[in-house]
PDB file of C-alpha atoms in Angstrom:
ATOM      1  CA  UNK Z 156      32.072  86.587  23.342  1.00  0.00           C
ATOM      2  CA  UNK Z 157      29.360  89.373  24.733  1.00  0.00           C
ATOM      3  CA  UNK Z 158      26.267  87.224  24.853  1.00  0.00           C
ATOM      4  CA  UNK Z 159      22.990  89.383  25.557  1.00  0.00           C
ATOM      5  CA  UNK Z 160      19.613  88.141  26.189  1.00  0.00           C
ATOM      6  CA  UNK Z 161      17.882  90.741  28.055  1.00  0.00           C
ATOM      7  CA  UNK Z 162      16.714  94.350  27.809  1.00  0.00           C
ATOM      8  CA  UNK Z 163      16.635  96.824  30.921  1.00  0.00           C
ATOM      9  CA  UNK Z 164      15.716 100.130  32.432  1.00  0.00           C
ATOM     10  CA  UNK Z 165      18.554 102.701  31.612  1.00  0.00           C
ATOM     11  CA  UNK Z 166      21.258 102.635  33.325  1.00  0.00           C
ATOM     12  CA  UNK Z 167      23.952 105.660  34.641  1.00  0.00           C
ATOM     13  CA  UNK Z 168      26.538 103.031  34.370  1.00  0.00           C
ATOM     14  CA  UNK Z 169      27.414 100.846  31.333  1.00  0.00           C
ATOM     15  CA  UNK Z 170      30.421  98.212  30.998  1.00  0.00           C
ATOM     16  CA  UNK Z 171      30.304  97.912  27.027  1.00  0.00           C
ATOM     17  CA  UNK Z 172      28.567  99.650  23.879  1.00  0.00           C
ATOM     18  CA  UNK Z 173      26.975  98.950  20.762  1.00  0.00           C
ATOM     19  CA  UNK Z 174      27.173 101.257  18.290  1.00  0.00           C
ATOM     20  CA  UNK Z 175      24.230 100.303  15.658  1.00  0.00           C
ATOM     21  CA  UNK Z 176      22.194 101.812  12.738  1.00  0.00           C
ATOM     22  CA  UNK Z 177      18.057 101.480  12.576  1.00  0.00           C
ATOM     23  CA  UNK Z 178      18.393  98.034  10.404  1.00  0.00           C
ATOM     24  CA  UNK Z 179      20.679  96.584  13.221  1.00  0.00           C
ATOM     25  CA  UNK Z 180      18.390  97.868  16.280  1.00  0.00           C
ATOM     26  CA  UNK Z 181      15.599  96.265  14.790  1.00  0.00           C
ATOM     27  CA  UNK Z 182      16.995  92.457  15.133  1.00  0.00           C
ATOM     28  CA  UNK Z 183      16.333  90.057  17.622  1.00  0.00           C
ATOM     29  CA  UNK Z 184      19.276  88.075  16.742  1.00  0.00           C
ATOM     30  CA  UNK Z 185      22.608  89.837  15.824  1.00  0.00           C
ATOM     31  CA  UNK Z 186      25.811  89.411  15.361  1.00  0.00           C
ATOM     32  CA  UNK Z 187      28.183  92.269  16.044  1.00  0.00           C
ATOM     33  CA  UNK Z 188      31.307  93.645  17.948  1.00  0.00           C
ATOM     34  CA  UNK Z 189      30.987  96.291  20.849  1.00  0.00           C
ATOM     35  CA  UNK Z 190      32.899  99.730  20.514  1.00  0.00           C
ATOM     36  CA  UNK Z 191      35.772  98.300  21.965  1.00  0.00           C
ATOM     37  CA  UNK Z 192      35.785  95.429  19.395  1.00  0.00           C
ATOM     38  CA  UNK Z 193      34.098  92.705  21.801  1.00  0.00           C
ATOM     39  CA  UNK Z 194      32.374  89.899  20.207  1.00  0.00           C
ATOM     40  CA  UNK Z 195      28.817  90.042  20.545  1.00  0.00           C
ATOM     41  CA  UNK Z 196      25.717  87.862  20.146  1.00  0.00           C
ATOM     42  CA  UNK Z 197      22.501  89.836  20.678  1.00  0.00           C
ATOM     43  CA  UNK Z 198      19.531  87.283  21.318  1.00  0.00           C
ATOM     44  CA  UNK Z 199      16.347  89.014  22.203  1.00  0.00           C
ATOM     45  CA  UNK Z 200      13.126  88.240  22.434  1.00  0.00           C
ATOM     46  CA  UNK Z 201      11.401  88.251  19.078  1.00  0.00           C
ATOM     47  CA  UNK Z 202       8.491  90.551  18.150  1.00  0.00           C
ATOM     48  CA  UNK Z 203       9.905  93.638  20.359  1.00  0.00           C
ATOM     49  CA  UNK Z 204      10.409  97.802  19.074  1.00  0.00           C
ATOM     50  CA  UNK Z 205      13.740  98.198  17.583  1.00  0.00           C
ATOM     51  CA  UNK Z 206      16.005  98.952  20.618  1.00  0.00           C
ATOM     52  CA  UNK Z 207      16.707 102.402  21.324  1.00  0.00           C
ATOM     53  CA  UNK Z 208      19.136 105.463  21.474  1.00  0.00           C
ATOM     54  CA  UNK Z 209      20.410 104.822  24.898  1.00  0.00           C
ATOM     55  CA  UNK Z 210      18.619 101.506  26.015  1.00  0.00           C
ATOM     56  CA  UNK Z 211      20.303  99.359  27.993  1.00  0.00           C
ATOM     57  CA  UNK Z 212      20.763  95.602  27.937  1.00  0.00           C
ATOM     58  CA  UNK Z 213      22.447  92.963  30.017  1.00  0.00           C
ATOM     59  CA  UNK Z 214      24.592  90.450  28.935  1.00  0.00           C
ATOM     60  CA  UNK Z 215      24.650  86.758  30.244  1.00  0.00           C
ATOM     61  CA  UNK Z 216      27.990  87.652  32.539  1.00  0.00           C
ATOM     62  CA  UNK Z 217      26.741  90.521  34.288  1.00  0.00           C
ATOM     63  CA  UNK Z 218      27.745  93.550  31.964  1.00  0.00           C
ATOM     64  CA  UNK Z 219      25.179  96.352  31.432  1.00  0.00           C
ATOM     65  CA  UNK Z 220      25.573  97.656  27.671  1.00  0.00           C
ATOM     66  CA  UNK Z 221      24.120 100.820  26.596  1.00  0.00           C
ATOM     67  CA  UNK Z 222      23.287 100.688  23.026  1.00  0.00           C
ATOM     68  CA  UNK Z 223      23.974 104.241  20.322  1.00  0.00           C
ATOM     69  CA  UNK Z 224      21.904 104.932  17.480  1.00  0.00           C
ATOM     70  CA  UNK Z 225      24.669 105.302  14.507  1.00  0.00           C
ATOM     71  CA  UNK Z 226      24.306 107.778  12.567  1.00  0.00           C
ATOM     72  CA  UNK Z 227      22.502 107.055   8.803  1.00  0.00           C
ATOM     73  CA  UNK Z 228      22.103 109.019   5.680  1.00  0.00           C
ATOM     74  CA  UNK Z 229      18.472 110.394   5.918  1.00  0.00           C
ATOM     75  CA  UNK Z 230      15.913 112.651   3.871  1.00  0.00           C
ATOM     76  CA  UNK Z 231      15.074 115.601   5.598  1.00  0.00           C
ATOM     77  CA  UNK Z 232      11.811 117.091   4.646  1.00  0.00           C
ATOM     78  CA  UNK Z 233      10.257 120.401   5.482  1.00  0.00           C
ATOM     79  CA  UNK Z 234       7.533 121.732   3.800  1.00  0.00           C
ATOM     80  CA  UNK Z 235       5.701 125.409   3.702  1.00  0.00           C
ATOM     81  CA  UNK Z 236       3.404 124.938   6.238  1.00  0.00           C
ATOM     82  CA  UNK Z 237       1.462 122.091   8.025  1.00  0.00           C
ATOM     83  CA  UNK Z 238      -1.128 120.838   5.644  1.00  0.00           C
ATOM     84  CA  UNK Z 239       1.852 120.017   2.899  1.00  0.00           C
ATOM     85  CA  UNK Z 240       3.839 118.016   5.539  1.00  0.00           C
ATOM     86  CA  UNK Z 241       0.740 116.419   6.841  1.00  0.00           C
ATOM     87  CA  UNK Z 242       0.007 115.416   2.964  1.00  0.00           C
ATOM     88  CA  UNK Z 243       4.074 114.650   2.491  1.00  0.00           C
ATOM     89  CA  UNK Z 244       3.481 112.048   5.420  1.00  0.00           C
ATOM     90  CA  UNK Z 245       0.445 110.469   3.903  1.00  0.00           C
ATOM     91  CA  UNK Z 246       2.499 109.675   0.695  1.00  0.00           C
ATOM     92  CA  UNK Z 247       5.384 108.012   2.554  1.00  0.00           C
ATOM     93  CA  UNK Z 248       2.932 106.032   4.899  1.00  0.00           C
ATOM     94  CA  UNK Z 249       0.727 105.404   2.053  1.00  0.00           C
ATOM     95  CA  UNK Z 250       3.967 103.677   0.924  1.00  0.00           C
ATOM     96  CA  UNK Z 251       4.450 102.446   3.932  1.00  0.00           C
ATOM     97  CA  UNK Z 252       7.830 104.305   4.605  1.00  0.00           C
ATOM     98  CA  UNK Z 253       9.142 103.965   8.539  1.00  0.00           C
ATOM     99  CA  UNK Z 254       8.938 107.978   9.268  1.00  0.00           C
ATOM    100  CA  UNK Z 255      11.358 109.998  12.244  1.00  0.00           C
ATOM    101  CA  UNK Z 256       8.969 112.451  13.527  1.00  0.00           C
ATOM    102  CA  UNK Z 257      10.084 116.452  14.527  1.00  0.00           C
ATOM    103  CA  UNK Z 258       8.922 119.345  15.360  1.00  0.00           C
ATOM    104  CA  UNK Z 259       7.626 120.657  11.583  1.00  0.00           C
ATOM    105  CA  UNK Z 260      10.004 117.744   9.515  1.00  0.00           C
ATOM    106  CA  UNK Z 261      10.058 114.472   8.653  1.00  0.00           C
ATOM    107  CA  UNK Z 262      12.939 111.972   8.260  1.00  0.00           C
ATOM    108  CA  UNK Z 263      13.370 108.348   6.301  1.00  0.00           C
ATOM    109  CA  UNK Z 264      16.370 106.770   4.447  1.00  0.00           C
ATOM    110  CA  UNK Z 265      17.813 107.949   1.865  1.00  0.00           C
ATOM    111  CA  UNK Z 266      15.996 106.900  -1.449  1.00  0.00           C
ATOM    112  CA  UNK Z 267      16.039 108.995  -4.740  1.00  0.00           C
ATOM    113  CA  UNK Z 268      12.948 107.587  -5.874  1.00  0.00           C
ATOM    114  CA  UNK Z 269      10.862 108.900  -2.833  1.00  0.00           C
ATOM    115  CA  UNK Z 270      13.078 112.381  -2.935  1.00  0.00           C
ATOM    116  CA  UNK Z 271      12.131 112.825  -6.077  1.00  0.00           C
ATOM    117  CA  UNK Z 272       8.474 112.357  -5.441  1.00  0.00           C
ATOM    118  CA  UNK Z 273       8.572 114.370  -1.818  1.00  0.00           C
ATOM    119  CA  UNK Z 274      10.406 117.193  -4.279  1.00  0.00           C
ATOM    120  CA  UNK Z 275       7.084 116.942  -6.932  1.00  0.00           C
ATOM    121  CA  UNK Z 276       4.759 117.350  -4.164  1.00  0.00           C
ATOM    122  CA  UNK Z 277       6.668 120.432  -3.471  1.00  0.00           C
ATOM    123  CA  UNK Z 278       8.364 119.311  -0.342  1.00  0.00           C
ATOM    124  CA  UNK Z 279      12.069 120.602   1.026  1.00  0.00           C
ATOM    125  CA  UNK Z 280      14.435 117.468   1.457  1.00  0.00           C
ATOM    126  CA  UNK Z 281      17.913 118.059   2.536  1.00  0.00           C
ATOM    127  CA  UNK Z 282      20.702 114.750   2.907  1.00  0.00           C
ATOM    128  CA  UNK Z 283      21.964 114.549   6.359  1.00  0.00           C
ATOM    129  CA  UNK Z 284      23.733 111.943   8.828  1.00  0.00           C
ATOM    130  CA  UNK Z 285      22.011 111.746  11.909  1.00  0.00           C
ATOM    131  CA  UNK Z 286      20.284 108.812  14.723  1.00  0.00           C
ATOM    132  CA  UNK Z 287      17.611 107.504  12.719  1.00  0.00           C
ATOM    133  CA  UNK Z 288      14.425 106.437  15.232  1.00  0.00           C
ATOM    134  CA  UNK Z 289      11.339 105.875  13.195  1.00  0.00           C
ATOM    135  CA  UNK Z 290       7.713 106.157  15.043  1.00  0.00           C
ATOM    136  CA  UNK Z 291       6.720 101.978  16.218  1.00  0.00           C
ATOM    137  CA  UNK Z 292       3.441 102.789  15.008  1.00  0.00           C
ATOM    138  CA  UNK Z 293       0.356 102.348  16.593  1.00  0.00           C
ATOM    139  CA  UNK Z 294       0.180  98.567  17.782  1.00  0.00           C
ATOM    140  CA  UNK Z 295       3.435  98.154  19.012  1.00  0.00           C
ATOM    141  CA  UNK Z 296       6.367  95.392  17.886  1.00  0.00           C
ATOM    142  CA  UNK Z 297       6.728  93.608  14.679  1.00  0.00           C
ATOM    143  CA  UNK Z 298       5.568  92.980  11.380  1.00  0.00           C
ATOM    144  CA  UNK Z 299       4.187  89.274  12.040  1.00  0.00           C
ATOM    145  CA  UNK Z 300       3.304  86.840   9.427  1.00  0.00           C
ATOM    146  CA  UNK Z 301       2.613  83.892  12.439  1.00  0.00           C
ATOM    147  CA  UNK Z 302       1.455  80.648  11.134  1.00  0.00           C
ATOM    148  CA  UNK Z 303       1.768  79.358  14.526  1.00  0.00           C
ATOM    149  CA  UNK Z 304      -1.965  80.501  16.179  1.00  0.00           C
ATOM    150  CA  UNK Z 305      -2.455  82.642  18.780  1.00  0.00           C
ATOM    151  CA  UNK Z 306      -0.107  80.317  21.269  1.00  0.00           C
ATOM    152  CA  UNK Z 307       2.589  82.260  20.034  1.00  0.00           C
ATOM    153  CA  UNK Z 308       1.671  85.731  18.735  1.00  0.00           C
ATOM    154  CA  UNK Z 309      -1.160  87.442  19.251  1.00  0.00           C
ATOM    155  CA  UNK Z 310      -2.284  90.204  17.220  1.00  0.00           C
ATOM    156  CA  UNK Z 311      -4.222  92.331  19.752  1.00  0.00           C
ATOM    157  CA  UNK Z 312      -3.838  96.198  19.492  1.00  0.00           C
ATOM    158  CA  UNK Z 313      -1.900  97.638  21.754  1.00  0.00           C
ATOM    159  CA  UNK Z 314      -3.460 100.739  22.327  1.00  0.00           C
ATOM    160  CA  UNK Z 315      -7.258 100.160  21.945  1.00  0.00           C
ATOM    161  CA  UNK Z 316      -9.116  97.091  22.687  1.00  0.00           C
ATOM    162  CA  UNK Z 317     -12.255  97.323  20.228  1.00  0.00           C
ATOM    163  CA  UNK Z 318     -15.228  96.170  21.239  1.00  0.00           C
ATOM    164  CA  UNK Z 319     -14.713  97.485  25.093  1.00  0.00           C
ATOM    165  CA  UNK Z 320     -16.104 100.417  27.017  1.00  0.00           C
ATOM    166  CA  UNK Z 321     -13.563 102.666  28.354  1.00  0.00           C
TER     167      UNK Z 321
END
């Protein structure tokens, strides 16, 4: 078995792959089989971004594997011009819907319920099969729920430190 327990820089070179959708990037602890139908145990540290199209890892014997985004079903939305997109994205994150930003669209997984109310707000959604990579957001990791104190997780912003001069 493939046994991985750390992430590193990208690599030219890669030994094995994993081929993985959004909902299996985003586990610290994963059971799977490379491309070439290895065994694998993914055991990361908890807490981290979803791993990422092209990120590399390395397994406990050595190996450098590059992990692939597979590709998902996805929404994508276009809208008229900037301000409806803007408000598009404020309905999905007011629902607190992962987003894919691009250049002038938006993409999420497929969900009738939110095309139908991207489509009332007068929004353009189109099905396609593509990477899915969401935004992190703006602190970083995980959604925590830590009952364990700040020992083990702490919930300091990642971008601003409030409270401090610049």
């Amino acid at each position: 078995m493939l046994v991985i327990h750390q992430r590193i820089a990208r690599q030219d070179r890669w030994d094995a792959e994993l081929l993985l959708d959004f909902a299996a990037r985003s586990k610290s602890r994963l059971h799977c089989f490379s491309t070439c139908g290895e065994e694998t145990g993914l055991f990361l540290e908890r807490g981290q971004p979803a791993l990422a199209d092209g990120e590399c890892l390395r397994a406990r014997d050595g190996r450098v594997v590059r992990v692939r985004a597979r590709p998902e079903q996805l929404l994508h939305v276009t809208c008229s011009n900037a301000f409806e997109l803007m408000r598009a994205a404020y309905h999905l994150g007011n629902r607190h819907v992962a987003l894919q930003l691009g250049d002038g669209w938006l993409r999420l997984p497929d969900d009738y319920v939110l095309k139908a109310m991207l489509e009332q707000l007068g929004a353009y959604v189109s099905l396609v099969e593509a990477p899915y990579q969401p935004e992190q957001g703006a602190y970083g990791g995980g959604h925590h729920h830590s009952h364990a104190g700040d020992a083990e997780f702490s919930y300091a912003p990642r971008l601003h430190q409030f409270g401090r001069k610049a």
